[in-house]
């Protein structure tokens, strides 16, 4: 019964609580957090149930107001969209559990508005995933982006300027996307994705369709921060409060990547963007440039959050590379990396937040071996996530890189294979820099003698520690279960792949 | 050639508007002027949709049997206009958020000039 309405219920839960939270906040502030966490929890449960339901009974199509697709707006809950919805809801659940203490201390007295905007962000992201209508997608892109700007602007002193830059660049991206679907609409007369996928083969020799494809790729590319369009990302992630950056970094750019995948693979079709036009090659080239650029820039950073921001640019490059390869292995690699990277980046950004709370900074140059004694569990979680980013075999990060590497071999793109291998090395360099400072004996200890042994454990409170540990354990579990997950991802592929 | 330019003159104006908007966003140093550039950019896309759905001698899409005898070719497609109403609302919301952020920036740095702002951030 409930399953048929699932596609509409998930965004509606967030929208309702986004409106409910300010009203409750006027009455009693202590109700705000429980409402927020309850709505995320129920959306998570529903999306897990939805994923299992879709796998066993097939796609759910929801028609708004009962109007059939070409006229009405359709929400599609197929294996791919239900999978991505499940991933982002689970990650945001952990981030919100972590937010319990850190949001009141980061934003004194402004929690009500903050949680309301967080709910709006999740409305937008879930809507972007589930919708099957091009213009609806634009509206949800704008909902998630606008709340993203607000979430970033409440951070440190420099945050508003970073948010303003993001706003200008992000609006250009969304406008390009809108222009692109305008071209498509005037050519085909439809905005429904499934309908368009059927009409496009008849008209895809027209230059208008070509221009619209380019505009859509540029527009969504800005939102997902693929290499030449990443300018807004480092500042926004660095200066945003912990909860904002750990919400937006793992899932914000991923959802834009998902939207690009949805449009390229399911609407335009693999043949059109990889064989008839060399667009896929261009995406792969830019993605490779982004992988190298992001990794090299990450090595040069002294601030942990800024380093993670640059590493995000590199990791988005992996997803872009998977899209650009346009073969089944590349698709599996991209979807798997979407899942793995969401868990890894959430874990790493939460660790950076924990260090900022306890040590007062997350500056890499100031880290020393006292960290491993003061924060044993936080640093252990960091180590697992860092090793996963590097791509050590039992951990999740290895397997997505493995499938991407298989994809490059299948297309005989040896340069891309070299890029994947080199970037793993570069990842190792910038993460081992921290691990070396924390776990190897430092010179400071030699001077201080036995004094360092007396350092007491000073771990963060459980509400901030448990999500980090669960996410780190999740990386091991995802790595071990990767065969099961990949089997499901094969079911998500577009027909005729 | 002349027909290509003259026949699409409304699109040429839209392209000029688009470029003015981009120029404002990229080249202007004052943040408010950047924002004005952004609204011009959005307006040009709204105009693109409107001019794309223009039809000469057509009327409102209400089928009564009395206007145009219900002949479908004499009606305008209302969908682009409805879409653009939504896009205008989105644009207004964007400008609202942008002004709120500008107020925050001004409170913290007492300036809205980009070069001066970067100077004061150091």
Coordinates of C-alpha atoms in Angstrom, one line a residue:
Chain A
X1 CA 0.0 0.0 0.0
X2 CA 2.5 2.6 1.2
X3 CA 5.0 1.5 -1.4
X4 CA 3.0 3.0 -4.2
X5 CA 3.2 6.5 -2.6
X6 CA 6.8 6.1 -1.5
X7 CA 8.4 8.4 -4.2
X8 CA 6.2 11.3 -3.0
X9 CA 6.4 10.6 0.7
X10 CA 10.1 10.8 1.1
X11 CA 10.5 14.5 -0.1
X12 CA 7.2 15.3 1.6
X13 CA 8.5 14.2 5.0
X14 CA 11.4 16.6 4.7
X15 CA 9.3 19.4 3.4
X16 CA 6.7 19.0 6.2
X17 CA 9.4 19.1 8.9
X18 CA 11.1 22.1 7.2
X19 CA 7.8 24.0 7.7
X20 CA 7.1 22.4 11.1
X21 CA 10.5 23.1 12.7
X22 CA 10.2 27.0 12.7
X23 CA 6.7 26.8 14.2
X24 CA 7.8 24.4 16.9
X25 CA 10.9 26.5 17.5
X26 CA 8.8 29.5 18.4
X27 CA 7.0 27.4 21.0
X28 CA 9.7 25.3 22.4
X29 CA 13.3 25.1 21.2
X30 CA 14.0 21.6 22.6
X31 CA 11.5 20.1 20.1
X32 CA 13.5 21.1 17.1
X33 CA 16.2 18.5 17.1
X34 CA 13.9 15.5 17.8
X35 CA 11.7 16.5 14.9
X36 CA 14.7 16.8 12.6
X37 CA 16.2 13.5 13.6
X38 CA 12.8 11.7 13.5
X39 CA 12.1 12.9 9.9
X40 CA 15.5 11.8 8.7
X41 CA 15.1 8.5 10.6
X42 CA 11.7 7.8 9.0
X43 CA 12.9 8.8 5.6
X44 CA 15.9 6.5 6.0
X45 CA 13.7 3.6 7.0
X46 CA 11.3 4.3 4.1
X47 CA 14.1 4.5 1.6
X48 CA 15.7 1.2 2.8
X49 CA 12.3 -0.4 2.6
X50 CA 11.8 1.2 -0.8
X51 CA 15.1 -0.1 -2.1
X52 CA 14.2 -3.7 -1.1
X53 CA 10.7 -3.3 -2.5
X54 CA 12.0 -2.0 -5.8
X55 CA 14.5 -4.8 -6.1
X56 CA 11.8 -7.5 -5.6
X57 CA 8.8 -5.9 -7.3
X58 CA 10.2 -3.5 -9.9
X59 CA 10.0 0.2 -10.5
X60 CA 7.4 2.4 -8.8
X61 CA 6.0 5.3 -10.9
X62 CA 4.1 7.9 -9.1
X63 CA 1.9 10.3 -11.1
X64 CA 1.1 13.6 -9.3
X65 CA -2.6 14.3 -9.3
X66 CA -3.2 11.1 -11.3
X67 CA -2.1 12.8 -14.5
X68 CA -0.3 10.3 -16.8
X69 CA 3.4 11.1 -17.7
X70 CA 3.7 13.2 -20.8
X71 CA 1.2 15.7 -19.4
X72 CA 1.7 15.3 -15.6
X73 CA 4.8 15.2 -13.4
X74 CA 6.1 11.7 -12.8
X75 CA 8.3 10.5 -9.9
X76 CA 10.3 7.4 -10.7
X77 CA 11.6 5.1 -8.0
X78 CA 13.8 2.6 -10.0
X79 CA 16.7 0.6 -8.7
X80 CA 19.2 3.4 -9.3
X81 CA 17.3 6.3 -7.8
X82 CA 16.2 4.2 -4.8
X83 CA 19.8 3.2 -4.2
X84 CA 21.1 6.7 -4.3
X85 CA 18.2 8.0 -2.1
X86 CA 19.0 5.3 0.4
X87 CA 22.7 6.2 0.5
X88 CA 22.2 9.9 1.0
X89 CA 19.5 9.4 3.7
X90 CA 21.7 7.0 5.7
X91 CA 24.7 9.4 5.5
X92 CA 22.6 12.4 6.5
X93 CA 21.2 10.4 9.4
X94 CA 24.7 9.9 10.8
X95 CA 25.6 13.5 10.2
X96 CA 22.5 14.7 12.0
X97 CA 23.2 12.4 15.0
X98 CA 26.7 13.9 15.1
X99 CA 25.0 17.4 15.0
X100 CA 23.3 16.9 18.3
X101 CA 25.9 18.8 20.3
X102 CA 28.0 20.5 17.7
X103 CA 25.2 22.6 16.1
X104 CA 24.2 24.4 19.3
X105 CA 27.9 25.2 20.0
X106 CA 28.6 26.3 16.4
X107 CA 25.5 28.5 16.0
X108 CA 24.4 29.8 19.3
X109 CA 20.7 30.3 19.3
X110 CA 20.2 29.8 15.6
X111 CA 19.5 26.1 15.6
X112 CA 15.8 26.4 14.7
X113 CA 16.5 28.1 11.4
X114 CA 19.5 25.9 10.8
X115 CA 17.6 22.6 11.1
X116 CA 14.8 24.0 9.0
X117 CA 17.3 24.8 6.2
X118 CA 18.9 21.4 6.6
X119 CA 15.5 19.8 6.0
X120 CA 15.0 22.0 2.9
X121 CA 18.4 20.8 1.6
X122 CA 17.4 17.2 2.0
X123 CA 14.0 17.9 0.3
X124 CA 15.9 19.3 -2.6
X125 CA 18.4 16.4 -2.8
X126 CA 15.8 13.7 -2.4
X127 CA 13.6 15.4 -5.0
X128 CA 16.5 15.6 -7.5
X129 CA 17.0 11.9 -7.1
X130 CA 13.4 10.8 -7.4
X131 CA 11.9 13.1 -10.0
X132 CA 11.4 12.0 -13.6
X133 CA 10.7 15.4 -15.0
X134 CA 13.3 17.8 -16.4
X135 CA 11.8 21.0 -15.1
X136 CA 11.0 19.5 -11.7
X137 CA 14.7 18.6 -11.6
X138 CA 15.6 22.2 -12.1
X139 CA 13.3 23.4 -9.3
X140 CA 14.8 20.8 -6.9
X141 CA 18.4 21.8 -8.0
X142 CA 17.5 25.3 -7.0
X143 CA 15.9 24.2 -3.7
X144 CA 19.0 22.3 -2.7
X145 CA 21.4 24.9 -3.9
X146 CA 19.7 27.8 -2.2
X147 CA 19.6 26.0 1.2
X148 CA 23.2 25.0 0.5
X149 CA 24.2 28.6 0.2
X150 CA 22.5 29.5 3.4
X151 CA 24.1 26.5 5.3
X152 CA 27.6 27.6 4.1
X153 CA 27.0 31.3 4.9
X154 CA 26.5 30.7 8.6
X155 CA 30.0 29.5 9.1
X156 CA 33.2 31.3 10.0
X157 CA 33.9 35.0 9.3
X158 CA 34.9 34.4 5.7
X159 CA 32.0 32.0 5.0
X160 CA 29.5 34.6 3.6
X161 CA 31.9 35.6 0.9
X162 CA 32.5 32.0 -0.1
X163 CA 28.8 31.4 -0.1
X164 CA 28.2 34.5 -2.3
X165 CA 30.7 33.2 -4.8
X166 CA 29.1 29.8 -4.8
X167 CA 25.7 31.5 -5.3
X168 CA 26.8 33.4 -8.4
X169 CA 28.6 30.4 -9.9
X170 CA 25.8 27.9 -8.9
X171 CA 23.2 30.2 -10.4
X172 CA 25.1 30.2 -13.7
X173 CA 25.1 26.4 -13.6
X174 CA 21.4 26.1 -12.9
X175 CA 20.6 28.7 -15.6
X176 CA 22.7 26.8 -18.2
X177 CA 20.8 23.7 -17.3
X178 CA 17.5 25.6 -17.7
X179 CA 18.6 26.9 -21.1
X180 CA 19.6 23.4 -22.1
X181 CA 16.2 21.9 -21.2
X182 CA 14.6 24.9 -23.0
X183 CA 16.3 23.8 -26.2
X184 CA 15.2 20.2 -25.6
X185 CA 11.7 21.2 -24.9
X186 CA 11.3 23.3 -28.1
X187 CA 12.7 20.4 -30.1
X188 CA 10.7 17.6 -28.6
X189 CA 7.7 19.1 -26.9
X190 CA 8.1 17.1 -23.7
X191 CA 9.8 17.4 -20.4
X192 CA 9.3 13.9 -19.1
X193 CA 12.5 11.9 -19.1
X194 CA 11.1 8.5 -20.3
X195 CA 9.1 10.2 -23.0
X196 CA 12.1 12.2 -24.1
X197 CA 14.2 9.1 -24.2
X198 CA 11.8 7.7 -26.8
X199 CA 11.6 10.9 -28.9
X200 CA 15.3 11.8 -28.9
X201 CA 16.5 9.1 -31.4
X202 CA 14.2 10.7 -34.0
X203 CA 15.7 14.2 -33.6
X204 CA 19.2 13.7 -32.4
X205 CA 20.9 14.7 -35.6
X206 CA 19.8 18.3 -35.0
X207 CA 22.4 20.8 -33.7
X208 CA 19.8 22.0 -31.2
X209 CA 19.9 18.7 -29.3
X210 CA 23.7 18.9 -29.4
X211 CA 23.8 22.4 -27.9
X212 CA 21.3 21.3 -25.2
X213 CA 23.5 18.4 -24.3
X214 CA 26.5 20.6 -23.9
X215 CA 24.6 23.2 -21.9
X216 CA 23.2 20.5 -19.6
X217 CA 26.6 18.9 -19.0
X218 CA 28.2 22.4 -18.3
X219 CA 25.3 23.3 -15.9
X220 CA 25.3 20.0 -14.0
X221 CA 29.1 20.0 -14.1
X222 CA 29.3 23.3 -12.2
X223 CA 27.0 21.8 -9.6
X224 CA 29.1 18.7 -9.2
X225 CA 32.4 20.7 -9.3
X226 CA 34.0 18.7 -12.1
X227 CA 37.5 20.1 -12.8
X228 CA 37.5 23.4 -14.7
X229 CA 34.3 24.4 -12.8
X230 CA 35.4 23.6 -9.3
X231 CA 36.3 27.2 -8.2
X232 CA 33.5 27.6 -5.7
X233 CA 34.2 24.4 -3.8
X234 CA 37.4 24.7 -1.6
X235 CA 36.4 28.0 0.1
X236 CA 32.8 26.9 0.7
X237 CA 33.7 23.6 2.3
X238 CA 36.5 25.1 4.4
X239 CA 34.6 27.9 6.0
X240 CA 31.2 26.2 6.5
X241 CA 30.3 24.9 9.9
X242 CA 31.1 21.2 10.5
X243 CA 27.6 19.9 10.0
X244 CA 27.1 21.9 6.8
X245 CA 30.3 20.8 5.2
X246 CA 29.8 17.1 6.2
X247 CA 26.3 17.2 4.8
X248 CA 27.1 19.1 1.5
X249 CA 30.5 17.5 0.8
X250 CA 29.5 13.8 0.7
X251 CA 26.0 14.1 -0.8
X252 CA 25.5 17.5 -2.4
X253 CA 28.0 17.0 -5.3
X254 CA 27.1 13.3 -5.6
X255 CA 23.5 14.0 -6.3
X256 CA 24.5 16.4 -9.1
X257 CA 26.7 13.6 -10.5
X258 CA 23.7 11.2 -10.2
X259 CA 21.5 13.7 -12.1
X260 CA 24.1 13.9 -14.9
X261 CA 24.3 10.1 -15.0
X262 CA 20.5 9.9 -15.1
X263 CA 20.3 12.3 -18.1
X264 CA 23.3 10.9 -20.0
X265 CA 22.7 7.2 -19.6
X266 CA 18.9 7.1 -19.4
X267 CA 17.7 10.0 -21.5
X268 CA 20.3 10.8 -24.1
X269 CA 21.5 7.2 -24.3
X270 CA 25.0 5.7 -24.2
X271 CA 25.3 5.5 -28.0
X272 CA 24.5 9.2 -28.5
X273 CA 26.9 10.7 -26.1
X274 CA 29.8 8.3 -26.5
X275 CA 29.8 7.1 -30.1
X276 CA 28.0 9.8 -32.2
X277 CA 29.6 12.6 -30.2
X278 CA 32.9 12.6 -28.4
X279 CA 31.3 14.2 -25.3
X280 CA 32.1 11.2 -23.1
X281 CA 35.8 11.5 -24.0
X282 CA 35.7 15.2 -23.0
X283 CA 34.1 14.4 -19.7
X284 CA 36.8 11.7 -19.0
X285 CA 39.7 14.1 -20.0
X286 CA 38.4 16.8 -17.6
X287 CA 37.8 14.2 -14.9
X288 CA 41.3 13.0 -15.2
X289 CA 42.7 16.5 -15.1
X290 CA 40.5 17.0 -12.0
X291 CA 41.8 13.9 -10.3
X292 CA 45.4 15.0 -10.7
X293 CA 44.8 18.6 -9.9
X294 CA 42.7 17.9 -6.8
X295 CA 45.2 15.4 -5.4
X296 CA 48.2 17.8 -6.0
X297 CA 46.4 20.7 -4.5
X298 CA 45.4 18.5 -1.5
X299 CA 49.0 17.7 -0.9
X300 CA 49.8 21.4 -0.6
X301 CA 47.2 22.3 2.0
X302 CA 48.0 22.8 5.7
X303 CA 44.4 22.8 6.9
X304 CA 42.6 19.4 7.1
X305 CA 39.2 20.6 6.0
X306 CA 40.7 22.5 3.0
X307 CA 42.7 19.3 2.1
X308 CA 39.5 17.3 2.2
X309 CA 37.8 19.8 0.0
X310 CA 40.5 19.5 -2.7
X311 CA 40.4 15.7 -2.3
X312 CA 36.6 16.0 -3.0
X313 CA 37.4 17.6 -6.4
X314 CA 39.7 14.6 -7.1
X315 CA 37.1 12.1 -6.0
X316 CA 34.3 13.7 -8.1
X317 CA 36.8 13.2 -10.9
X318 CA 36.6 9.4 -10.4
X319 CA 32.8 9.5 -10.8
X320 CA 33.2 11.8 -13.8
X321 CA 35.7 9.3 -15.2
X322 CA 33.2 6.4 -14.7
X323 CA 30.6 8.4 -16.6
X324 CA 33.0 9.3 -19.4
X325 CA 34.1 5.7 -19.9
X326 CA 30.5 4.9 -20.8
X327 CA 30.9 1.2 -20.5
X328 CA 29.4 -1.2 -17.9
X329 CA 32.5 -1.3 -15.7
X330 CA 32.7 2.5 -15.7
X331 CA 29.0 2.7 -14.7
X332 CA 29.5 0.2 -11.8
X333 CA 32.7 2.1 -10.7
X334 CA 30.9 5.4 -10.8
X335 CA 27.8 4.2 -8.8
X336 CA 30.0 2.3 -6.3
X337 CA 32.3 5.3 -5.9
X338 CA 29.2 7.4 -5.2
X339 CA 28.3 5.2 -2.3
X340 CA 31.9 4.7 -1.0
X341 CA 32.9 8.3 -1.3
X342 CA 29.7 9.5 0.5
X343 CA 30.7 7.3 3.5
X344 CA 34.4 8.2 3.4
X345 CA 34.0 11.9 3.1
X346 CA 31.3 12.1 5.7
X347 CA 33.6 10.2 8.1
X348 CA 36.6 12.4 7.3
X349 CA 34.7 15.7 7.6
X350 CA 33.2 14.5 10.9
X351 CA 36.7 13.6 12.2
X352 CA 37.8 17.1 11.2
X353 CA 34.9 18.5 13.2
X354 CA 35.7 16.4 16.2
X355 CA 39.3 17.6 16.2
X356 CA 38.1 21.2 15.9
X357 CA 36.0 20.7 19.0
X358 CA 38.6 19.0 21.1
X359 CA 41.9 20.3 19.9
X360 CA 40.5 23.7 18.8
X361 CA 42.0 23.4 15.3
X362 CA 42.4 21.0 12.4
X363 CA 45.7 22.3 11.2
X364 CA 47.9 19.4 9.9
X365 CA 51.2 21.1 10.8
X366 CA 50.2 21.3 14.5
X367 CA 49.2 17.6 14.8
X368 CA 51.5 15.4 16.8
X369 CA 51.6 12.0 18.5
X370 CA 49.6 13.3 21.4
X371 CA 46.6 13.0 19.1
X372 CA 46.7 9.2 19.1
X373 CA 46.6 9.1 22.9
X374 CA 44.0 11.9 23.4
X375 CA 41.6 10.8 20.7
X376 CA 42.2 7.1 20.0
X377 CA 38.9 6.2 18.5
X378 CA 38.5 9.3 16.3
X379 CA 42.0 8.8 14.9
X380 CA 41.3 5.1 14.4
X381 CA 38.2 6.0 12.3
X382 CA 40.3 8.6 10.5
X383 CA 42.9 5.9 9.6
X384 CA 40.3 3.5 8.3
X385 CA 38.7 6.2 6.1
X386 CA 42.1 7.5 4.9
X387 CA 43.2 4.0 4.0
X388 CA 39.9 3.5 2.2
X389 CA 40.5 6.8 0.2
X390 CA 43.9 5.5 -0.8
X391 CA 42.3 2.3 -1.9
X392 CA 43.7 -0.5 0.3
X393 CA 42.0 -3.9 -0.6
X394 CA 39.7 -4.9 2.2
X395 CA 38.2 -1.4 2.4
X396 CA 35.4 0.0 0.2
X397 CA 37.5 2.6 -1.7
X398 CA 39.6 -0.1 -3.4
X399 CA 36.7 -1.7 -5.2
X400 CA 35.3 1.3 -6.9
X401 CA 38.8 2.1 -8.2
X402 CA 39.1 -1.5 -9.3
X403 CA 36.0 -1.3 -11.4
X404 CA 37.1 2.0 -12.9
X405 CA 40.4 0.5 -13.7
X406 CA 38.7 -2.5 -15.4
X407 CA 36.6 0.1 -17.4
X408 CA 39.7 1.9 -18.6
X409 CA 41.3 -1.4 -19.7
X410 CA 38.1 -2.4 -21.5
X411 CA 38.2 0.8 -23.5
X412 CA 42.1 0.5 -23.9
X413 CA 42.6 3.9 -22.3
X414 CA 46.0 3.4 -20.8
X415 CA 46.5 7.0 -19.8
X416 CA 43.3 7.0 -17.7
X417 CA 44.6 3.8 -16.0
X418 CA 47.8 5.5 -15.2
X419 CA 45.9 8.5 -13.8
X420 CA 44.0 6.2 -11.4
X421 CA 47.2 4.5 -10.2
X422 CA 49.1 7.8 -9.9
X423 CA 46.2 9.4 -8.0
X424 CA 46.2 6.5 -5.5
X425 CA 49.8 7.3 -4.8
X426 CA 49.1 11.0 -4.4
X427 CA 46.2 10.1 -2.0
X428 CA 48.6 8.0 0.0
X429 CA 51.0 11.0 0.2
X430 CA 48.5 13.5 1.6
X431 CA 46.9 11.1 4.0
X432 CA 50.0 9.4 5.2
X433 CA 51.4 12.9 6.0
X434 CA 48.8 13.1 8.8
X435 CA 49.1 9.4 9.8
X436 CA 52.9 9.8 10.1
X437 CA 52.5 12.8 12.4
X438 CA 50.0 11.1 14.6
X439 CA 51.2 7.5 14.8
X440 CA 55.0 7.7 14.3
X441 CA 57.2 8.9 17.1
X442 CA 57.7 12.6 16.9
X443 CA 60.7 14.7 17.9
X444 CA 58.7 16.5 20.5
X445 CA 58.3 13.3 22.4
X446 CA 62.1 12.7 22.5
X447 CA 62.6 16.1 24.1
X448 CA 59.8 15.8 26.6
X449 CA 60.9 12.3 27.5
X450 CA 58.2 10.4 29.4
X451 CA 55.9 13.3 29.8
X452 CA 53.8 12.4 26.8
X453 CA 52.9 9.1 28.3
X454 CA 50.9 10.9 31.0
X455 CA 48.6 12.4 28.4
X456 CA 45.1 11.4 29.3
X457 CA 42.4 10.2 27.0
X458 CA 40.2 13.2 26.0
X459 CA 37.8 11.6 23.5
X460 CA 34.7 13.4 22.2
X461 CA 31.3 12.7 23.6
X462 CA 29.4 9.6 22.3
X463 CA 27.0 11.4 20.1
X464 CA 29.9 12.7 18.1
X465 CA 32.0 9.6 18.3
X466 CA 29.5 6.9 17.4
X467 CA 28.6 8.2 13.9
X468 CA 32.3 8.4 13.0
X469 CA 33.0 4.9 14.2
X470 CA 29.8 3.5 12.5
X471 CA 30.8 5.2 9.2
X472 CA 34.3 3.8 9.5
X473 CA 33.0 0.3 10.2
X474 CA 30.6 0.7 7.4
X475 CA 33.6 1.2 5.0
X476 CA 35.0 -2.2 6.1
X477 CA 31.5 -3.9 5.7
X478 CA 30.9 -2.2 2.3
X479 CA 34.3 -3.5 1.2
X480 CA 33.6 -7.0 2.2
X481 CA 30.1 -7.0 0.8
X482 CA 31.1 -5.4 -2.5
X483 CA 30.2 -8.4 -4.6
X484 CA 26.6 -8.2 -3.3
X485 CA 26.4 -4.5 -4.0
X486 CA 27.9 -4.8 -7.4
X487 CA 25.3 -7.5 -8.3
X488 CA 22.6 -5.0 -7.4
X489 CA 24.3 -2.2 -9.4
X490 CA 24.2 -4.5 -12.5
X491 CA 20.4 -4.4 -12.2
X492 CA 20.5 -0.6 -12.3
X493 CA 22.0 -0.3 -15.7
X494 CA 20.1 1.3 -18.5
X495 CA 18.6 -1.2 -21.0
X496 CA 20.7 -2.3 -23.9
X497 CA 24.0 -1.6 -22.1
Chain B
X1 CA 22.3 35.5 -44.4
X2 CA 20.3 38.6 -43.8
X3 CA 17.2 36.5 -43.3
X4 CA 19.0 34.4 -40.8
X5 CA 19.8 37.5 -38.7
X6 CA 16.6 39.3 -39.2
X7 CA 14.4 36.3 -38.9
X8 CA 15.8 35.5 -35.4
X9 CA 16.3 39.1 -34.2
X10 CA 14.6 38.4 -30.8
X11 CA 17.2 35.6 -30.2
X12 CA 20.0 37.9 -31.0
X13 CA 18.8 40.4 -28.4
X14 CA 18.6 37.5 -25.9
X15 CA 22.1 36.5 -26.6
X16 CA 23.3 40.1 -26.1
X17 CA 21.4 40.2 -22.8
X18 CA 23.0 36.8 -21.8
X19 CA 26.5 38.2 -22.5
X20 CA 25.8 41.4 -20.7
X21 CA 24.8 39.4 -17.6
X22 CA 27.9 37.1 -17.8
X23 CA 30.1 40.2 -18.3
X24 CA 28.5 41.8 -15.2
X25 CA 29.1 38.7 -13.1
X26 CA 32.7 38.2 -14.2
X27 CA 34.1 41.7 -14.6
X28 CA 32.3 43.9 -12.1
X29 CA 34.1 44.4 -8.8
X30 CA 31.1 45.4 -6.7
X31 CA 29.2 42.5 -5.4
X32 CA 25.8 44.2 -5.9
X33 CA 26.7 44.8 -9.5
X34 CA 27.6 41.1 -9.8
X35 CA 24.1 40.3 -8.5
X36 CA 22.5 42.7 -11.0
X37 CA 24.4 40.8 -13.7
X38 CA 23.0 37.5 -12.4
X39 CA 19.4 38.8 -12.6
X40 CA 20.0 40.0 -16.2
X41 CA 21.4 36.6 -17.0
X42 CA 18.3 34.9 -15.5
X43 CA 15.9 37.3 -17.3
X44 CA 17.5 36.5 -20.6
X45 CA 16.7 32.8 -20.2
X46 CA 13.1 33.7 -19.2
X47 CA 12.8 35.8 -22.3
X48 CA 14.2 32.9 -24.3
X49 CA 11.4 30.6 -23.2
X50 CA 8.7 33.3 -23.8
X51 CA 9.9 34.2 -27.3
X52 CA 10.3 30.6 -28.2
X53 CA 6.6 29.9 -27.6
X54 CA 5.3 32.9 -29.5
X55 CA 2.8 32.2 -32.2
X56 CA 1.3 34.9 -34.4
X57 CA -2.5 35.3 -34.5
X58 CA -3.0 32.8 -31.8
X59 CA -5.1 33.2 -28.6
X60 CA -5.5 31.9 -25.1
X61 CA -5.8 28.1 -24.7
X62 CA -9.3 28.0 -23.4
X63 CA -11.6 25.7 -25.4
X64 CA -15.1 27.1 -25.4
X65 CA -16.0 26.4 -29.0
X66 CA -16.7 30.1 -29.4
X67 CA -13.1 31.3 -29.8
X68 CA -11.6 30.1 -33.1
X69 CA -14.1 27.3 -33.2
X70 CA -11.9 25.0 -31.1
X71 CA -9.2 24.9 -33.8
X72 CA -6.0 23.7 -32.0
X73 CA -3.6 25.5 -34.3
X74 CA -5.0 28.8 -33.2
X75 CA -4.0 28.3 -29.5
X76 CA -0.8 29.2 -27.7
X77 CA 1.1 26.6 -25.8
X78 CA 0.7 27.8 -22.2
X79 CA 3.4 25.5 -20.7
X80 CA 6.5 27.6 -21.2
X81 CA 4.7 30.6 -19.6
X82 CA 3.8 28.4 -16.6
X83 CA 7.4 27.1 -16.4
X84 CA 8.8 30.7 -16.5
X85 CA 6.5 31.8 -13.6
X86 CA 8.2 29.1 -11.6
X87 CA 11.6 30.2 -12.8
X88 CA 10.8 33.8 -11.9
X89 CA 9.9 32.7 -8.3
X90 CA 13.1 30.7 -8.1
X91 CA 15.0 33.8 -9.3
X92 CA 13.3 36.0 -6.7
X93 CA 14.3 33.5 -4.0
X94 CA 17.9 33.4 -5.2
X95 CA 18.1 37.2 -5.1
X96 CA 16.6 37.2 -1.6
X97 CA 19.3 34.7 -0.4
X98 CA 22.0 36.7 -2.2
X99 CA 20.9 40.0 -0.5
X100 CA 20.9 38.3 2.9
X101 CA 24.4 37.0 2.3
X102 CA 25.5 40.5 1.1
X103 CA 24.1 42.0 4.4
X104 CA 26.2 39.5 6.3
X105 CA 29.3 40.3 4.3
X106 CA 28.8 44.1 4.8
X107 CA 28.3 43.6 8.6
X108 CA 31.6 41.7 8.8
X109 CA 33.8 43.7 6.5
X110 CA 32.0 47.1 6.0
X111 CA 32.6 46.9 2.2
X112 CA 31.1 45.3 -0.8
X113 CA 34.0 45.9 -3.2
X114 CA 35.7 42.6 -4.1
X115 CA 39.3 43.8 -4.3
X116 CA 38.9 45.6 -1.0
X117 CA 37.2 42.6 0.5
X118 CA 40.0 40.3 -0.4
X119 CA 42.4 42.9 1.0
X120 CA 40.6 42.9 4.3
X121 CA 40.4 39.1 4.5
X122 CA 44.2 38.7 4.7

